[in-house]
Tab-separated table of C-alpha atoms in Angstrom:
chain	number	residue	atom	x	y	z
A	253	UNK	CA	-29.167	28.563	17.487
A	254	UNK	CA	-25.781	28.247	19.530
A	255	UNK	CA	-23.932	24.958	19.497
A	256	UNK	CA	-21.534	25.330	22.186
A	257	UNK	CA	-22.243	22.210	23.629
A	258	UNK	CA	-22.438	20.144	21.072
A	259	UNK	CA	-18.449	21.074	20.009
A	260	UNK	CA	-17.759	20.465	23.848
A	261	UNK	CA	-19.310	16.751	23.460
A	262	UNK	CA	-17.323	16.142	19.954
A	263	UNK	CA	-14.583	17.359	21.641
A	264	UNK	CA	-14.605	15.287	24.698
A	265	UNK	CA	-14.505	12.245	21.676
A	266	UNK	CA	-10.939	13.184	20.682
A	267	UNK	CA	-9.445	13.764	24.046
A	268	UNK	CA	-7.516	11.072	25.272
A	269	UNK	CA	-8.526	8.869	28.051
A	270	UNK	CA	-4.951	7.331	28.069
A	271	UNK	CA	-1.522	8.832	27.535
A	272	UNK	CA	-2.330	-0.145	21.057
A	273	UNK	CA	-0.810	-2.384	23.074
A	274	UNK	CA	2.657	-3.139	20.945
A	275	UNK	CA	5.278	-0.989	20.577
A	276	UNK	CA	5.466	-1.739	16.471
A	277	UNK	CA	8.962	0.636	15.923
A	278	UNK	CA	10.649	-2.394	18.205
A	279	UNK	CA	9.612	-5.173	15.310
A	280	UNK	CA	12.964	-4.837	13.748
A	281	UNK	CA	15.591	-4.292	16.480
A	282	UNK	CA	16.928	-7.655	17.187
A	283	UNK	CA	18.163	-6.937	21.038
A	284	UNK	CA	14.525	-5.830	21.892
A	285	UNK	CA	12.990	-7.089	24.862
A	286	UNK	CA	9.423	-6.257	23.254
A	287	UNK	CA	9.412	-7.824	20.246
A	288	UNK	CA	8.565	-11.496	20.654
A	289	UNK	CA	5.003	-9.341	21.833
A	290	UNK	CA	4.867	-8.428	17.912
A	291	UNK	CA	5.954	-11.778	16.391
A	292	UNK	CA	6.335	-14.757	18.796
A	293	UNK	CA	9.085	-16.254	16.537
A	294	UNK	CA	11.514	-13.812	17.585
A	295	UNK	CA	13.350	-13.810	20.258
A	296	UNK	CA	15.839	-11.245	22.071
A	297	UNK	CA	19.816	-12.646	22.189
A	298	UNK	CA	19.875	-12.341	26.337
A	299	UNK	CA	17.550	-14.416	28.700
A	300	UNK	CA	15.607	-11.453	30.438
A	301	UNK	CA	13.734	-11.122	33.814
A	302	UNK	CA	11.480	-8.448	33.682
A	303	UNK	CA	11.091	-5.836	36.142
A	304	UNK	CA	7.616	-5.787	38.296
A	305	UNK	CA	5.757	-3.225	36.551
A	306	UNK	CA	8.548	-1.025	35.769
A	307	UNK	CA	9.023	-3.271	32.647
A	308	UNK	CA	7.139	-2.201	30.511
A	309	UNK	CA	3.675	0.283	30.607
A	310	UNK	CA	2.032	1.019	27.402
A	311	UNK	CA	-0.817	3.315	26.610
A	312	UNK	CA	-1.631	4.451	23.566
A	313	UNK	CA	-4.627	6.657	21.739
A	314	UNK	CA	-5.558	6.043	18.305
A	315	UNK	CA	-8.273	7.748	16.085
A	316	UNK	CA	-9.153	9.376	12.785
A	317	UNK	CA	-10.957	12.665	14.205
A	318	UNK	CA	-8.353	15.539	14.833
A	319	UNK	CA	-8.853	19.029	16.072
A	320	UNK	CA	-7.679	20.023	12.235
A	321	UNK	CA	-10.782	18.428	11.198
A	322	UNK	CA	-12.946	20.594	13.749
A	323	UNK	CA	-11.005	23.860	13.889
A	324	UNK	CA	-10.345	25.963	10.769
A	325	UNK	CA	-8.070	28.940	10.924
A	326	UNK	CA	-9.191	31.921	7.944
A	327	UNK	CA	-8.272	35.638	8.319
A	328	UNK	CA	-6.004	35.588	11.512
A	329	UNK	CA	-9.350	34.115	13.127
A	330	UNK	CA	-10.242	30.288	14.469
A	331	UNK	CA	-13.544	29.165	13.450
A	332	UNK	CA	-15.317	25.747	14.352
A	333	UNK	CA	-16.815	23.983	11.696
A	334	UNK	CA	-20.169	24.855	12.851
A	335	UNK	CA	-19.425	28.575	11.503
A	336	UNK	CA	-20.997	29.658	8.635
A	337	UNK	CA	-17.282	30.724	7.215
A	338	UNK	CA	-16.417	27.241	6.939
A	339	UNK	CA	-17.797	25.532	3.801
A	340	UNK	CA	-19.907	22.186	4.256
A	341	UNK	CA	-17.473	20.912	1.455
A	342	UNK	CA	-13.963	21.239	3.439
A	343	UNK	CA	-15.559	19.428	6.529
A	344	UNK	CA	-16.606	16.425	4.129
A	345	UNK	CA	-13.397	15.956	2.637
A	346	UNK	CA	-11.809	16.058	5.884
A	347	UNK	CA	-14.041	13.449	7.661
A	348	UNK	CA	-13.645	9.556	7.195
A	349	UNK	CA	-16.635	8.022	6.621
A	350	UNK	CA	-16.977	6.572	10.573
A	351	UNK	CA	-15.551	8.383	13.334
A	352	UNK	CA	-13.783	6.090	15.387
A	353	UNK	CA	-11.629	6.401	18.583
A	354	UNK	CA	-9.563	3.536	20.456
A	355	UNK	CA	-7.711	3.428	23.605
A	356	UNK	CA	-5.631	1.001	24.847
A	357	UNK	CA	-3.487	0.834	27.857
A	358	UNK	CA	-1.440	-2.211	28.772
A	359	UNK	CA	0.945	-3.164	31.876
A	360	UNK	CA	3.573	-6.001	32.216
A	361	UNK	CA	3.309	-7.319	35.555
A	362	UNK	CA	5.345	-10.092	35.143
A	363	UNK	CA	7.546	-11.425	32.098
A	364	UNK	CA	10.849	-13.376	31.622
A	365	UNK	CA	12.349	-15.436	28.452
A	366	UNK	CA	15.048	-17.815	27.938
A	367	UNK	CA	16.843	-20.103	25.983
A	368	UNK	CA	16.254	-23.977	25.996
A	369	UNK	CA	19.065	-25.639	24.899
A	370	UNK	CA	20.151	-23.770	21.260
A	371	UNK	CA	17.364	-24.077	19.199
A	372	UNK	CA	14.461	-23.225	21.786
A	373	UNK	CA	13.196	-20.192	23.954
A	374	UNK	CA	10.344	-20.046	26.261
A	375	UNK	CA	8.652	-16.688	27.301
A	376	UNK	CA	6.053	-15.994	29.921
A	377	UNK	CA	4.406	-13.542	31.420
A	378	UNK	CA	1.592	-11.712	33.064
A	379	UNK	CA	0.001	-8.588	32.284
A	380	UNK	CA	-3.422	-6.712	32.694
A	381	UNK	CA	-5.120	-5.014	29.497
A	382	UNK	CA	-7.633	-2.493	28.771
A	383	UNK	CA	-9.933	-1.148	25.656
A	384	UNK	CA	-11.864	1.044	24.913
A	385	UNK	CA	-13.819	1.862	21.522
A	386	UNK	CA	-16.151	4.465	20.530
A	387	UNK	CA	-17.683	5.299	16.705
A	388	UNK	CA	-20.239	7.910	15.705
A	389	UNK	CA	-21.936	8.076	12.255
A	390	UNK	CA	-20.309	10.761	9.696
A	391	UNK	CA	-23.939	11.741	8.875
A	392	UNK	CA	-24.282	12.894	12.134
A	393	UNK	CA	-21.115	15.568	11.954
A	394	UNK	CA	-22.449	16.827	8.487
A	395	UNK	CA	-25.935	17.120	9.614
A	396	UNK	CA	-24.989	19.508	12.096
A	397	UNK	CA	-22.681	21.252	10.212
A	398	UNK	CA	-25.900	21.743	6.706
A	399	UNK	CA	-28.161	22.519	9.698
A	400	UNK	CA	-25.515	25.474	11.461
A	401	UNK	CA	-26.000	27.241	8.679
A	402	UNK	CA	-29.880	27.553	8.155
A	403	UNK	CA	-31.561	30.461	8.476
A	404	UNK	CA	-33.912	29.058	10.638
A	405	UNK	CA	-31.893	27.743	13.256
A	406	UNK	CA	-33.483	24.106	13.345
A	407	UNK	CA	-31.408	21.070	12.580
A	408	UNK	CA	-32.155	16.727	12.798
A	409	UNK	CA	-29.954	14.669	12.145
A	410	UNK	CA	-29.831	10.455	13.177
A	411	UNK	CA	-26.874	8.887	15.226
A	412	UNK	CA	-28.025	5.332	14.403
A	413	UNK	CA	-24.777	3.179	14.267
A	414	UNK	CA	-23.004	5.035	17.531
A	415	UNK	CA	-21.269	1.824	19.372
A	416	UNK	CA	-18.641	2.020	22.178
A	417	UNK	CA	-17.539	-0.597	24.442
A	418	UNK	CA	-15.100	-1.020	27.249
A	419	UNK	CA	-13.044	-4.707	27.480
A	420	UNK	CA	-10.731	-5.105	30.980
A	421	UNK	CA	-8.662	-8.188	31.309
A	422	UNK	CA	-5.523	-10.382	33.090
A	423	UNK	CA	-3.750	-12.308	31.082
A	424	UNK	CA	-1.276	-15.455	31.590
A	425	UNK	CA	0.911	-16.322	28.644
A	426	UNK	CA	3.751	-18.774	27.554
A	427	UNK	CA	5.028	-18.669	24.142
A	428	UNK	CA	8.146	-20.892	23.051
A	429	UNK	CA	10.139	-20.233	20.001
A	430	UNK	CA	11.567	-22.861	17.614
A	431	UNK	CA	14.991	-22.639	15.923
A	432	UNK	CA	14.414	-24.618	12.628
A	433	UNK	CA	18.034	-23.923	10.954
A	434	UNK	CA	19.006	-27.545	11.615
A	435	UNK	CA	16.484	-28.300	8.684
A	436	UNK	CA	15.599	-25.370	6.877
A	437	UNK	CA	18.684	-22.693	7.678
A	438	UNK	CA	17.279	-19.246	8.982
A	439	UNK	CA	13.699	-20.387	9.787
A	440	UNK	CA	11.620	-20.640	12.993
A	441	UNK	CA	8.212	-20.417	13.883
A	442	UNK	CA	6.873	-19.404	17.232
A	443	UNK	CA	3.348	-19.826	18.860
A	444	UNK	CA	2.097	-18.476	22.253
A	445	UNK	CA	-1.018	-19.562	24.080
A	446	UNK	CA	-2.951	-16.746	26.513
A	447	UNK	CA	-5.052	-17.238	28.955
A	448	UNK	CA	-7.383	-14.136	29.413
A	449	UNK	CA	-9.959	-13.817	32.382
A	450	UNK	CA	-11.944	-11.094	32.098
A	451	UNK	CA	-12.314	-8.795	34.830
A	452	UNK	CA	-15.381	-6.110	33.748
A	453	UNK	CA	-16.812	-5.284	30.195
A	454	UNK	CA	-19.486	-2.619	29.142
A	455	UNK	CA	-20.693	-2.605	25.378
A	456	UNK	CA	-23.725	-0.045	24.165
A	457	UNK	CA	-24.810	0.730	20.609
A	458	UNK	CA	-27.644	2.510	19.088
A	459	UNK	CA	-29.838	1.266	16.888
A	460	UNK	CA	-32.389	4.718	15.809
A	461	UNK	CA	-30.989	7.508	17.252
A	462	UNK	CA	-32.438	11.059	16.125
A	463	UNK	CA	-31.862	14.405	17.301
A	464	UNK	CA	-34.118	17.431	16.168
A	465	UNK	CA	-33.120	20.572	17.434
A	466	UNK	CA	-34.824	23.926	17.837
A	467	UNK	CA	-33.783	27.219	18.753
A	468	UNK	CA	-34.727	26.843	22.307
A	469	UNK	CA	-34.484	22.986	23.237
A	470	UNK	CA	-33.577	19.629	21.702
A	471	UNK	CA	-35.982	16.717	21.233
A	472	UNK	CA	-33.917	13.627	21.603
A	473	UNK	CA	-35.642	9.882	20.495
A	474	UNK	CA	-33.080	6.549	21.327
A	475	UNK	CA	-33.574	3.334	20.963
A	476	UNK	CA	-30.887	0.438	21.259
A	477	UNK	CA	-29.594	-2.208	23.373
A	478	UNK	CA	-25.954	-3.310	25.207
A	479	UNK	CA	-24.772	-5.113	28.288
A	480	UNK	CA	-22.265	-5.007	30.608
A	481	UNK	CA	-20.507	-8.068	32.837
A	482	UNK	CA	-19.896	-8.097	36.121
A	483	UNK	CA	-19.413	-10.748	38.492
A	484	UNK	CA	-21.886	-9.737	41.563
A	485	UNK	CA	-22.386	-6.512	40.618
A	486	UNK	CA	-25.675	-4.613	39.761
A	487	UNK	CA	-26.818	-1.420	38.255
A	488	UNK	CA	-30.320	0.134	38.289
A	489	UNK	CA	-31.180	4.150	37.685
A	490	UNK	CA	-32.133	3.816	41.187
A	491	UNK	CA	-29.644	2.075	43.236
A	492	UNK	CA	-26.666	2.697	41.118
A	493	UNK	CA	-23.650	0.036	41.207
A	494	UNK	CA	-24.544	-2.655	44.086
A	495	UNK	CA	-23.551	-5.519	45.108
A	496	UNK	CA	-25.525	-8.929	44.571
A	497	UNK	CA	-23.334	-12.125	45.570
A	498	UNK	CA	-20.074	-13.220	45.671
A	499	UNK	CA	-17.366	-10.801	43.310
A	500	UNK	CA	-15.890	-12.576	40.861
A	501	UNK	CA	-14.060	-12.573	37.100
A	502	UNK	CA	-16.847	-11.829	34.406
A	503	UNK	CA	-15.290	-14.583	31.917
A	504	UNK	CA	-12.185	-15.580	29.865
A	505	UNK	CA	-11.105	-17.701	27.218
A	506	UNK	CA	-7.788	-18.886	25.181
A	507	UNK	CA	-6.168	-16.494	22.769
A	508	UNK	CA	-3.148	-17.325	20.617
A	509	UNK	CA	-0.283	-15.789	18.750
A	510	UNK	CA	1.217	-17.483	15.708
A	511	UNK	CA	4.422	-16.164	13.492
A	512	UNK	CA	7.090	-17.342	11.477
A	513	UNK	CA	10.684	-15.817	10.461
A	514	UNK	CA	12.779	-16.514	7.880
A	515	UNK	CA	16.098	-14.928	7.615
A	516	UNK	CA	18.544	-15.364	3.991
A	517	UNK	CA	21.756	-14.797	4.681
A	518	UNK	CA	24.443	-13.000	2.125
A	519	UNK	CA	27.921	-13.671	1.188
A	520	UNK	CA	28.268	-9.710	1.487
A	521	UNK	CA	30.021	-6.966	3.891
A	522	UNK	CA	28.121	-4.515	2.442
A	523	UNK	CA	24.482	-6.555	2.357
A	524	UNK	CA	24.067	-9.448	5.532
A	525	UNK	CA	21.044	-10.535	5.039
A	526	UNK	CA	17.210	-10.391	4.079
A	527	UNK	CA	14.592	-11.616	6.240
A	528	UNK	CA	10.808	-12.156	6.061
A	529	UNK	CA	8.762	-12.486	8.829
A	530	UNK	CA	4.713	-12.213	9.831
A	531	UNK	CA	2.280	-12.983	12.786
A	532	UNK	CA	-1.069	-12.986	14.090
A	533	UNK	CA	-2.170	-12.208	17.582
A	534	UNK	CA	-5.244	-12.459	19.219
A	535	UNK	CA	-6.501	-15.115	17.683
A	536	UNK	CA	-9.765	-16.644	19.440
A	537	UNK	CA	-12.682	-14.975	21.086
A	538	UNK	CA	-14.061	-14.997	25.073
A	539	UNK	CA	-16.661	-16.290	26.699
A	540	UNK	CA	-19.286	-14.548	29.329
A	541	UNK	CA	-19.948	-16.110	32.259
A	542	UNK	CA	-23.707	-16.438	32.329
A	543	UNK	CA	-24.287	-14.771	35.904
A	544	UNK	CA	-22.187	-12.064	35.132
A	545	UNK	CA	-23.867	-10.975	31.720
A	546	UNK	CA	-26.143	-8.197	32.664
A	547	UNK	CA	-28.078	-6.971	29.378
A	548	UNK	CA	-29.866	-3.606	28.999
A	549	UNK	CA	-31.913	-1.743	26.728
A	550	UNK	CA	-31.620	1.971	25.749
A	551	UNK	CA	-34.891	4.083	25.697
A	552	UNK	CA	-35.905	7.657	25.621
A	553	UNK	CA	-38.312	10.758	24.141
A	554	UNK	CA	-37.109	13.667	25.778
A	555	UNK	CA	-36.595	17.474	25.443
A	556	UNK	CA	-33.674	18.551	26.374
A	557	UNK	CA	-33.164	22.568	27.328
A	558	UNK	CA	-29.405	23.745	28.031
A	559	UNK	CA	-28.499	24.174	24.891
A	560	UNK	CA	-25.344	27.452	25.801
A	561	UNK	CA	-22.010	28.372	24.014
A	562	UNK	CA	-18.992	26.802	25.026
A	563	UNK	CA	-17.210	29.323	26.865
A	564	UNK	CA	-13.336	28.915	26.322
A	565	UNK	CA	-12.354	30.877	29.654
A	566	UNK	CA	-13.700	28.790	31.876
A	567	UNK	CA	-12.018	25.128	32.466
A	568	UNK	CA	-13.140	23.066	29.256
A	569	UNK	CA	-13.004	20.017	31.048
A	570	UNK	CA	-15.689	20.730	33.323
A	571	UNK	CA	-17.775	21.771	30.750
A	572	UNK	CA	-17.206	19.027	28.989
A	573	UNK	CA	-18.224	17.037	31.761
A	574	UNK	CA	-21.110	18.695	32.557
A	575	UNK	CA	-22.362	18.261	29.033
A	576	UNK	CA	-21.998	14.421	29.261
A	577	UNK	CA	-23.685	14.179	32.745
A	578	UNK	CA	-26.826	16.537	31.518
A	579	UNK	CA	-27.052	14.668	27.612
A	580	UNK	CA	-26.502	11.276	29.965
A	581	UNK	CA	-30.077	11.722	31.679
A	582	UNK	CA	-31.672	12.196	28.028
A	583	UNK	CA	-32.276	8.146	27.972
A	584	UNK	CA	-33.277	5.597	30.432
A	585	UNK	CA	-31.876	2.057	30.918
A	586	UNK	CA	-33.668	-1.070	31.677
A	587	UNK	CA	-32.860	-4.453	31.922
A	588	UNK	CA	-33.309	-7.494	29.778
A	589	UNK	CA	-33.493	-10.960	29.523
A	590	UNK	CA	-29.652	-12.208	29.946
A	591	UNK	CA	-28.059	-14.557	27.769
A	592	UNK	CA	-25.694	-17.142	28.726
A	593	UNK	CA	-22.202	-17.857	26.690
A	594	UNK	CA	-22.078	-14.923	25.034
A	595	UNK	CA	-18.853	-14.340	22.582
A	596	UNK	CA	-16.770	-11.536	22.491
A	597	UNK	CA	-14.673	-11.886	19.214
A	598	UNK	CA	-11.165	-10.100	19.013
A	599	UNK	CA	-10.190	-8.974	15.802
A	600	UNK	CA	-6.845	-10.360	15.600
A	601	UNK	CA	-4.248	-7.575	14.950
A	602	UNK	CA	-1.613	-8.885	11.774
A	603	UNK	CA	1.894	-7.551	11.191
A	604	UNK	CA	4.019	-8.667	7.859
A	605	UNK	CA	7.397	-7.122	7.290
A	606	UNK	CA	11.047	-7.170	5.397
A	607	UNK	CA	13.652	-6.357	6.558
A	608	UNK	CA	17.669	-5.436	5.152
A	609	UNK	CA	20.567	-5.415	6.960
A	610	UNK	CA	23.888	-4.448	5.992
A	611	UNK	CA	27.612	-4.163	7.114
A	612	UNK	CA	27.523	-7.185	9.608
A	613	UNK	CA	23.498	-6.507	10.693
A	614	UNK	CA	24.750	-3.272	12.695
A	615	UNK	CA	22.362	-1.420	10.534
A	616	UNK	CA	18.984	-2.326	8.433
A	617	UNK	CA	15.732	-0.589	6.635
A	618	UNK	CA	12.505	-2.415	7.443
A	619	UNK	CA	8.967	-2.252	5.818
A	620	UNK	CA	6.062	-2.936	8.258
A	621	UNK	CA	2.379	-3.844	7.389
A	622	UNK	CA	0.152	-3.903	10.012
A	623	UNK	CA	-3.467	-4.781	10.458
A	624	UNK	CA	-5.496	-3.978	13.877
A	625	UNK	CA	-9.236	-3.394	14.505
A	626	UNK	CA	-9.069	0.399	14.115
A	627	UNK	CA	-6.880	0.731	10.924
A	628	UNK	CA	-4.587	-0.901	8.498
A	629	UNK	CA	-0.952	0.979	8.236
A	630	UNK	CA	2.572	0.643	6.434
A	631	UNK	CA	5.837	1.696	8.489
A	632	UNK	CA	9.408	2.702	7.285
A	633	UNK	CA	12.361	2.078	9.538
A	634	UNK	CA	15.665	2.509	10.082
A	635	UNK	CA	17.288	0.661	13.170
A	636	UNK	CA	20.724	1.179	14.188
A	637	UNK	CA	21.986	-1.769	16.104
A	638	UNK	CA	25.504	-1.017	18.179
A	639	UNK	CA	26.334	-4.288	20.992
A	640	UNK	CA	24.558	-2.508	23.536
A	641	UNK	CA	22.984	0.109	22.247
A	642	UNK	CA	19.381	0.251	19.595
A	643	UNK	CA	18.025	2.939	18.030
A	644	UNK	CA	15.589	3.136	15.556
A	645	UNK	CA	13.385	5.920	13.664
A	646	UNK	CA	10.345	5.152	11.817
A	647	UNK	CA	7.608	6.430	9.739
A	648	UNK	CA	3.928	5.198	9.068
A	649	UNK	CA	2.868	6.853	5.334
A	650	UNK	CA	-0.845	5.367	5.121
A	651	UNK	CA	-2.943	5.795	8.356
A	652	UNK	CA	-1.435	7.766	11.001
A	653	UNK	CA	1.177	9.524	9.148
A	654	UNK	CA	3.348	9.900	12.031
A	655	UNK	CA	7.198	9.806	12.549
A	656	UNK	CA	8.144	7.366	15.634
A	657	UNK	CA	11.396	6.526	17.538
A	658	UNK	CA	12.955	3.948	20.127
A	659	UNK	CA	15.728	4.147	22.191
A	660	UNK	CA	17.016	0.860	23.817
A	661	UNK	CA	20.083	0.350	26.077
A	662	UNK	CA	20.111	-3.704	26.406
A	663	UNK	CA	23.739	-4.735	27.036
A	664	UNK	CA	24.496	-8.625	27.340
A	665	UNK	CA	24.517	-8.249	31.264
A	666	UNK	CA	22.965	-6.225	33.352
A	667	UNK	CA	20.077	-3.620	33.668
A	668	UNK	CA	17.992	-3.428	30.826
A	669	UNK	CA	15.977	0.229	29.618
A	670	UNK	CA	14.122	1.475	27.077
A	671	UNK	CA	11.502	4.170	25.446
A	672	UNK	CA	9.919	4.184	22.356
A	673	UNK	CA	6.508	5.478	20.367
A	674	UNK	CA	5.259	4.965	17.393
A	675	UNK	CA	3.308	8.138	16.870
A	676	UNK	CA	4.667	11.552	18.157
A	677	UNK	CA	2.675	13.792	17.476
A	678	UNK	CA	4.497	17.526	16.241
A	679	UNK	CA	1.732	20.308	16.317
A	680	UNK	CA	0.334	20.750	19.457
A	681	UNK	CA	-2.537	23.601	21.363
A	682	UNK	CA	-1.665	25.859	24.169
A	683	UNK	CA	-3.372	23.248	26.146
A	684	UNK	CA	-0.912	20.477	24.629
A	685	UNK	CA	-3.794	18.694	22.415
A	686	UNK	CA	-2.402	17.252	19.481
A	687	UNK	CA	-3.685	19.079	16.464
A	688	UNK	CA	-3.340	16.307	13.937
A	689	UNK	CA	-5.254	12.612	13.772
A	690	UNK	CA	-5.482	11.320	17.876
A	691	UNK	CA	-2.683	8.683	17.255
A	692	UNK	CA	-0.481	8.726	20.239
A	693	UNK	CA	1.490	6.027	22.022
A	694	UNK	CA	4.450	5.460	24.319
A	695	UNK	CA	6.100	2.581	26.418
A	696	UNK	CA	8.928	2.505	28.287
A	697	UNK	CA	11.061	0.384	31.158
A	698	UNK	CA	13.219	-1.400	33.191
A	699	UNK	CA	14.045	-5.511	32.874
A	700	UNK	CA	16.941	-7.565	33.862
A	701	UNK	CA	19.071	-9.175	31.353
A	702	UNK	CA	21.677	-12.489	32.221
């Protein structure tokens, strides 16, 4: 049986849809416009005005499927891991046990921050969010991989447990930073309160999902269940999107970020100080607006017959999306009885570091943990901190295993600019598609500083 099209579809799961929403290698440089979005007890040196926009656009891809774990070079030849010359034991040590994918893209409207007298600073801000989230079973990738193999040519496998979802939002913020050295020298604490309105969501998930395939066709049986929420809009097979009533936000709700930093100073040259520091964001859930929540249910039975090899001279992304339109009509969607006040929970995202400076804090090594919905990670640093000029290099050892950098010029006065990722990714395709786990992300941009 040829699989083509089922490495096109697993392939379409890796690419990313977006070129997590903080820029983590800016935790530890002190001049950083960014990093009160990390911890909201810190706080840059300079009040700032940020730049419309141009301040600061993040968008960043994170996963644990790479092409490495579909493409397997032997011989001077590059074989899929549906080929018989790739073992069913080097895929399963290469998988996770869920494949996941997240994408995140995040743009700062508005923002400014500054000081309050000499022990407070107040932030605010508005910027507009986006999520998205996909998993698919790891039984499902080794079933097809046992199954390429047999001499018959017939292969089933389930997909029970595939999920994605899509979360769009605005969100107002205000944070305000206390300066607690006038009791307890080198602490504060910071909290900021968010107010998120959701704009659209779409959620699905499967709940029996099997796939038996034959030489000649598929048979493809799905059941499960989602929503999505959308203030006066509709969707039916028939109609497609339509409009009902008045448009409108789908929901909201209050989030909050808490952190706390406490900073040692030394009676050193060599060694200024040691500081410890942690925060969590996102702390709270949103609430559906009952008119907007539009729940469906997933159904088909079908056979499905275009089974075809992937042909790599023609434009893979077109056959990609051709696969995804044609495996899209394999299940029909029907409507449900809506529920009102229904919860969408954020996993809060955590981040706990220590940090060392030395000869007069122009220079310090930081440790990172961090804690988000798609993976836990540790992160190395070294931050170079000149007046004006920030530059730091970093390395996460645990999940992503990527080197990052940061560039900032922030002098006291003036116009503000910076770039910086956490992941760069250093083996590429001809076609520029990171080899290695889909961890990408960048931000850069502009902000006034006074």
């Amino acid at each position: 049986m040829r699989r083509g099209y089922i490495f096109a579809a697993i392939l379409a799961f890796i690419l990313p849809v977006g070129a997590q929403a903080q820029l983590k290698i800016s935790y530890f440089v002190d001049r950083s416009l960014q990093r009160s979005s990390l911890n909201p007890a810190f706080s840059p040196e300079s009040n700032y005005f940020h730049i419309p926009v141009a301040s600061g656009v993040e968008v960043g891809e994170y996963g644990n499927l790479s092409l490495s774990d579909l493409l397997y070079p032997k011989n001077g030849h590059l074989y899929t891991f549906l080929n018989s010359n790739v073992s069913t034991q080097e895929v399963m040590q290469n998988l996770d046990s869920d494949i996941a994918s997240r994408t995140q893209v995040n743009t700062q409207i508005l923002g400014m921050g500054t000081h309050i007298g000499e022990s407070l600073y107040l932030t605010m801000g508005v910027d507009v969010r986006a999520d998205v989230n996909m998993k698919l079973p790891k039984d499902m990738f080794i079933a097809l991989k046992q199954g390429a193999t047999a001499e018959d040519g017939a292969v089933s496998f389930s997909y029970k447990g595939a999920a994605a979802d899509v979360l769009t939002l605005a969100q107002l913020t205000a944070g305000l930073k206390v300066d607690m050295s006038a009791f307890v020298p080198g602490f504060s604490f910071g909290v900021r309160a968010k107010y998120a309105v959701i704009a659209a969501a779409v959620q699905a998930q499967i709940d029996k999902g099997e796939v038996y395939m034959g030489s000649d066709s598929w048979n493809i049986r799905t059941e499960g269940n989602g929503y999505y929420a959308a203030q006066g809009l509709k969707y039916t097979a028939e109609k497609g999107v339509y409009r009902v009533g008045k448009l409108g936000t789908a929901g909201g709700g209050i989030l909050f970020d808490l952190g706390f930093d406490y900073t040692l100073d030394l009676p050193s040259d060599a060694f200024s100080s040691i500081s410890l520091s942690a925060s969590v964001l996102d702390f709270g859930s949103l609430t559906y607006k009952g008119g907007a929540m539009n729940p469906y249910n997933i159904s088909g039975d079908k056979s499905y017959e275009g089974v075809r090899e992937l042909d790599f001279s023609d434009n893979i992304v077109n056959q990609i999306s051709r696969t995804l339109h044609e495996l899209s009509q394999l299940a029909e969607i029907s409507e449900s009885q809506a529920k009102d006040n229904l919860l969408y929970k954020l996993t809060p995202t955590v981040y706990a570091g220590a940090q060392f400076s030395f000869w007069k804090d122009r220079f310090s090594t930081g440790l990172l943990y961090s804690k988000t919905s798609f993976n836990r990670d540790f992160t190395m640093s070294a931050n170079l901190k000149l007046a004006a000029f920030n530059l730091a290099a970093s390395y996460s050892f645990v999940a992503a295993k990527a080197f990052g950098c940061y560039l900032g010029i922030i002098p006291k006065k003036g116009l503000a600019v910076f770039v910086g990722s956490d992941y760069i990714p250093t083996r590429f395709t001809p076609q520029y598609i990171p080899i290695d786990e889909m961890n990408i992300n960048f931000r850069g941009g502009l902000s006034f500083v006074f």
